[in-house]
Coordinates of C-alpha atoms and ligand atoms in Angstrom, one line a residue:
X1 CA -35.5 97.6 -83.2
X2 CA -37.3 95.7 -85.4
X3 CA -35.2 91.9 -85.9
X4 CA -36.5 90.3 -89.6
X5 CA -36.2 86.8 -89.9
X6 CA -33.6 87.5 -92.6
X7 CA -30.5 85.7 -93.7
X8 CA -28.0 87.4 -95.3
X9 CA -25.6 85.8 -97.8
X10 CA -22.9 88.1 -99.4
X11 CA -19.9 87.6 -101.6
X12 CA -18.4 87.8 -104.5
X13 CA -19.4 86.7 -107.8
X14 CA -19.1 83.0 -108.8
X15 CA -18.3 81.9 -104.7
X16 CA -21.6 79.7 -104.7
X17 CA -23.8 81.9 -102.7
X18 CA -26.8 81.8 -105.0
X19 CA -26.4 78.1 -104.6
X20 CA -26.0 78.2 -100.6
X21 CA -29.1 80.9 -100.6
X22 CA -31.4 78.6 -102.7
X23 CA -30.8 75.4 -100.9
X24 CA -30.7 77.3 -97.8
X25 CA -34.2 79.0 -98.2
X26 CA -36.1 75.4 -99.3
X27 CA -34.7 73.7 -96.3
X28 CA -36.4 76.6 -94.2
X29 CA -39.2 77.1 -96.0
X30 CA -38.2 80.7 -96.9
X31 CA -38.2 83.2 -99.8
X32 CA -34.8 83.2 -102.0
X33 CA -34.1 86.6 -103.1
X34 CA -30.8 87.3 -105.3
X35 CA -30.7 91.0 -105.2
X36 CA -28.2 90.9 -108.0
X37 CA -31.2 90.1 -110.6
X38 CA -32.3 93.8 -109.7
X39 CA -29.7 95.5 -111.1
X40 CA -28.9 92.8 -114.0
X41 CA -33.1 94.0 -115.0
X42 CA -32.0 97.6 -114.7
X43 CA -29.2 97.1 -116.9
X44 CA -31.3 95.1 -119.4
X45 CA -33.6 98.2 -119.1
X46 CA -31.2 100.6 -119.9
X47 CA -28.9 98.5 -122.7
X48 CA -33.0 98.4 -124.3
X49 CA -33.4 102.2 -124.1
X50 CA -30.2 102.9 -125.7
X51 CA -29.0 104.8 -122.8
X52 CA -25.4 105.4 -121.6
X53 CA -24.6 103.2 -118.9
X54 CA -22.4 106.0 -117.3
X55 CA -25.3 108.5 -117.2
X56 CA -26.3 108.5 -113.6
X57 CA -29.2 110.9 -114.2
X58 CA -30.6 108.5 -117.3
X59 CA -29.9 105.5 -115.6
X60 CA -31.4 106.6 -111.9
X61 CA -34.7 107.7 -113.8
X62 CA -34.9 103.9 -115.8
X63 CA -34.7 102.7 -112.2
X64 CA -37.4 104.6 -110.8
X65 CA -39.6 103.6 -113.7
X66 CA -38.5 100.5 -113.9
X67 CA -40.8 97.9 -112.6
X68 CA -38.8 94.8 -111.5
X69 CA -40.4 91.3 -109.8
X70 CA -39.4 88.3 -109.2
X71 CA -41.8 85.3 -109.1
X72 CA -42.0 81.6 -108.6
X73 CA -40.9 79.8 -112.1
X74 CA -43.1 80.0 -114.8
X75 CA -41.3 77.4 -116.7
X76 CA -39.5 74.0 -116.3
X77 CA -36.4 75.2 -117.9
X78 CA -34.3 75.2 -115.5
X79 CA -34.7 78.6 -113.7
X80 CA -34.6 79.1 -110.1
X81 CA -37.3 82.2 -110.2
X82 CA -39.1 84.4 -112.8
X83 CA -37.7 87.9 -113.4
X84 CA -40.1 90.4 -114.8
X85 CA -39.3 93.2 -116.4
X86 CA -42.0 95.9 -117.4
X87 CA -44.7 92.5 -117.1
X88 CA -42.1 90.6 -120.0
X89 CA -40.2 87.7 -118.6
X90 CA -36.5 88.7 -118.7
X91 CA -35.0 85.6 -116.8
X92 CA -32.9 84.8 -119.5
X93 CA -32.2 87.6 -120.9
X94 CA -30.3 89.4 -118.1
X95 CA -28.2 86.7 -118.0
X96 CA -26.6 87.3 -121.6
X97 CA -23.0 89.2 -122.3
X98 CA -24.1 92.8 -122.8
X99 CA -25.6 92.7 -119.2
X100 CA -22.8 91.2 -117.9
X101 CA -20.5 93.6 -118.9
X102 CA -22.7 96.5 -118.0
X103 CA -24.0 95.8 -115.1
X104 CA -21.3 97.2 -112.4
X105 CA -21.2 100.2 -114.4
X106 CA -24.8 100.9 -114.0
X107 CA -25.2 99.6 -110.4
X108 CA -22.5 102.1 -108.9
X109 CA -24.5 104.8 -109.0
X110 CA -25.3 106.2 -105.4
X111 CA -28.7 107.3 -106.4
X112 CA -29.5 104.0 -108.5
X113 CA -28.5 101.7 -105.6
X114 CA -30.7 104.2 -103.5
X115 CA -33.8 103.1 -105.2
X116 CA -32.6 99.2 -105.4
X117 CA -31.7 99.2 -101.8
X118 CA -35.1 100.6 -100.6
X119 CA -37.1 98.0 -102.9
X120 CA -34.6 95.3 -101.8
X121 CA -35.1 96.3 -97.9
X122 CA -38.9 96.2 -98.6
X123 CA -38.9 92.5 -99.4
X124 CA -36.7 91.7 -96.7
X125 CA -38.8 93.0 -93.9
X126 CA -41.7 91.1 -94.6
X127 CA -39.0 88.3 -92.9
X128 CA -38.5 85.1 -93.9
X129 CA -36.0 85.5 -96.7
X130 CA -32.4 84.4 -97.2
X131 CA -31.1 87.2 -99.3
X132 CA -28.2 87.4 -101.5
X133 CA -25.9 90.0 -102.9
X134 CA -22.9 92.4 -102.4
X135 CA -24.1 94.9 -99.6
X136 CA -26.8 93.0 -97.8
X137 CA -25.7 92.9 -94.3
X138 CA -24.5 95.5 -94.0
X139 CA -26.9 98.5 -95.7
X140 CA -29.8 96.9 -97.1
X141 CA -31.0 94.8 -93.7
X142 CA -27.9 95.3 -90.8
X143 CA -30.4 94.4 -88.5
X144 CA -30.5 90.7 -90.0
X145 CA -29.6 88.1 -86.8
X146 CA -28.0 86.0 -89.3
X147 CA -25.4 87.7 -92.1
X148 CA -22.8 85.5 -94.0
X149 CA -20.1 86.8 -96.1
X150 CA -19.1 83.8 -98.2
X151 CA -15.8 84.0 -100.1
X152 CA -13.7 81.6 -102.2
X153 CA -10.4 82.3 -104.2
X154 CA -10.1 83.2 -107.7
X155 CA -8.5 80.1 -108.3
X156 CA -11.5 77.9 -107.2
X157 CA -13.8 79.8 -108.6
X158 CA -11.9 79.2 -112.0
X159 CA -11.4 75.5 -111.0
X160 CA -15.1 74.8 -110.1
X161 CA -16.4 76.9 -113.6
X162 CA -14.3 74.6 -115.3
X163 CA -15.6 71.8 -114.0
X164 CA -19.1 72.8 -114.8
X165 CA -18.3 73.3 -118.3
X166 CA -16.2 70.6 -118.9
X167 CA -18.7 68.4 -117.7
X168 CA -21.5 69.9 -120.1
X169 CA -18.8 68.8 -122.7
X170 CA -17.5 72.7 -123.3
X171 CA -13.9 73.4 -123.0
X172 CA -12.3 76.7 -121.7
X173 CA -9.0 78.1 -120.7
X174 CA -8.3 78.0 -117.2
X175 CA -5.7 81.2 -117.5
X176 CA -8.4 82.8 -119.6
X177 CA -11.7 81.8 -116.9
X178 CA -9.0 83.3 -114.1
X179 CA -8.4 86.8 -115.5
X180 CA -12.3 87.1 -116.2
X181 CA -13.5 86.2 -112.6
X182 CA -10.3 88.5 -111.2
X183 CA -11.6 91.4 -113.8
X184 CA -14.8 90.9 -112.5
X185 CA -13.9 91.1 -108.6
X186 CA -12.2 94.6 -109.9
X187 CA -15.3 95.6 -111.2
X188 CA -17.1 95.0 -108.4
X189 CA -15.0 95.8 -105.4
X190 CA -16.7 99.0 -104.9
X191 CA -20.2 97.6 -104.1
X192 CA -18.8 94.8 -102.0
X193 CA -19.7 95.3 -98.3
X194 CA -18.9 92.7 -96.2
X195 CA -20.9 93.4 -92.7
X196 CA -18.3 94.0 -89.9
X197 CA -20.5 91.3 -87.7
X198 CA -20.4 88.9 -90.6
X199 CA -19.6 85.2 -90.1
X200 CA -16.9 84.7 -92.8
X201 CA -16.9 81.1 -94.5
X202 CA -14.0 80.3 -96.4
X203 CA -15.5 78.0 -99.2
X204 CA -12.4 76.8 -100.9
X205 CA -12.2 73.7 -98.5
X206 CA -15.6 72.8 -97.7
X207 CA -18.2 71.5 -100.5
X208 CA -21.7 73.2 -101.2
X209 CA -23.2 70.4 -99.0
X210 CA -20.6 71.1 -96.0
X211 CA -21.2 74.8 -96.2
X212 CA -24.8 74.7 -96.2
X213 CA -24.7 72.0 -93.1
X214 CA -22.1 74.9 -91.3
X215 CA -25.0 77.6 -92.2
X216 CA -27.8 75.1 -90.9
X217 CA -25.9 74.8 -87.7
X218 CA -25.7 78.7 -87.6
X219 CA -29.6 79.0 -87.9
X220 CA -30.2 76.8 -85.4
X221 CA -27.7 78.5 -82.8
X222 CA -29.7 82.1 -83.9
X223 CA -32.5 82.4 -80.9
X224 CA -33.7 85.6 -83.8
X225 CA -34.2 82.5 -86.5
X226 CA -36.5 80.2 -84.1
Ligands
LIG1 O1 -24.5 88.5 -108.2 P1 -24.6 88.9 -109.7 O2 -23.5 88.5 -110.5 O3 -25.9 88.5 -110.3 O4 -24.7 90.5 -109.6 C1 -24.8 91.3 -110.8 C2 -24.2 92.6 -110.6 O5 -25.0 93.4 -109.6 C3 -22.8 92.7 -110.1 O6 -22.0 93.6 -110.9 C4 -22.8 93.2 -108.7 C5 -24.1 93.9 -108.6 N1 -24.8 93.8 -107.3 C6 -24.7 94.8 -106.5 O7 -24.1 95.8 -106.8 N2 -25.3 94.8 -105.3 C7 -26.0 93.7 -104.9 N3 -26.6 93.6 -103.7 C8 -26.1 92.6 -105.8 C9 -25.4 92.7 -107.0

């Protein structure tokens, strides 16, 4: 069997693993890959063609002729990566409120995820890549030496979106912010699949900076990683 130098980060949304993956892959000098902006670009794709999010035939053939990439950033406004979407830069766009409440609907398709997963595992092969989403440890790469399952309670999540708008001067309700992330979990619970040799990291105690230090150690304990 073939070991990747992969890194695999999963958990649910808001828990900070996008953060851990990025800072993670530029201390080691790999790839970031949020597999997440896959199926946001399919559901951007298929919001476009006016097709019904629930049609698994529709939205399975939008993902096979879909042509999804992810690039360094194109522009200093703040993105992490470029996503490209049929060659048009989408990076923004699959972030907006139509995606976000489409997106689990058209990512629970077997046959849809069957095409993501294949593209995903592609990327991941070539090795060095910390890659992040829902299912990567264990069906897109199980044979990663290194798979994390990051969680954090819905009431930290809500606490630390809070803080993050409150300190870009927008104000929210925290009862309101907690229903949306624990609607959201719901909505995703299906294509969550935490490995069974994940290392679980509780990050409700530990900062960004200590859980990225705890993953650092992990690397360097990972003979695979060296
Ligand atoms: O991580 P995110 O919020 O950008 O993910 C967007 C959606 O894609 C979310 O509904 C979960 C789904 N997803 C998935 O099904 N499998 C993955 N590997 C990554 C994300």
């Amino acid at each position: 069997m073939i070991i990747p130098r992969v890194i695999t980060i999963d958990g649910p949304a808001g828990s900070g693993k996008s953060t851990l993956g990025a800072n993670l892959a530029t201390q080691l000098g790999y790839i970031y890959f949020d597999t997440g902006i896959m199926y946001r670009a399919l559901t951007l794709a298929v919001i476009e063609a006016n097709c019904d999010p629930h049609d698994a035939v529709a939205v399975t053939q939008l993902a096979e002729q879909s042509e999804i990439s992810v690039h360094a950033p194109t522009q200093n406004d703040g993105r992490q990566y470029t996503i490209m979407l049929d060659g048009r830069d989408v990076t923004w766009d699959i972030r907006q409120q139509s995606v976000e409440k489409t997106v689990s609907i058209a990512a629970a398709h077997p046959s849809v995820r069957q095409i993501l997963r294949a593209r995903q595992r592609a990327i991941g092969m070539q090795g060095n890549v910390v890659m992040v989403g829902r299912d990567i440890g264990s069906i897109v790469i199980p044979e990663a030496p290194l798979k994390i399952f990051l969680d954090v309670s819905i009431a930290e999540r809500a606490r630390r979106r809070v803080d993050e708008l409150t300190a870009r001067g927008e104000s929210i309700d925290e009862a309101q912010l907690t229903e949306s992330i624990r609607v959201r979990d719901e909505r995703d619970r299906h294509v969550m699949q935490p490995a069974v040799d994940a290392v679980h990291i509780n990050g409700d105690t530990d900062t960004p900076a200590q859980t990225l230090a705890h993953v650092l150690q992990l690397v360097a304990n990972c003979p695979a990683l060296r």
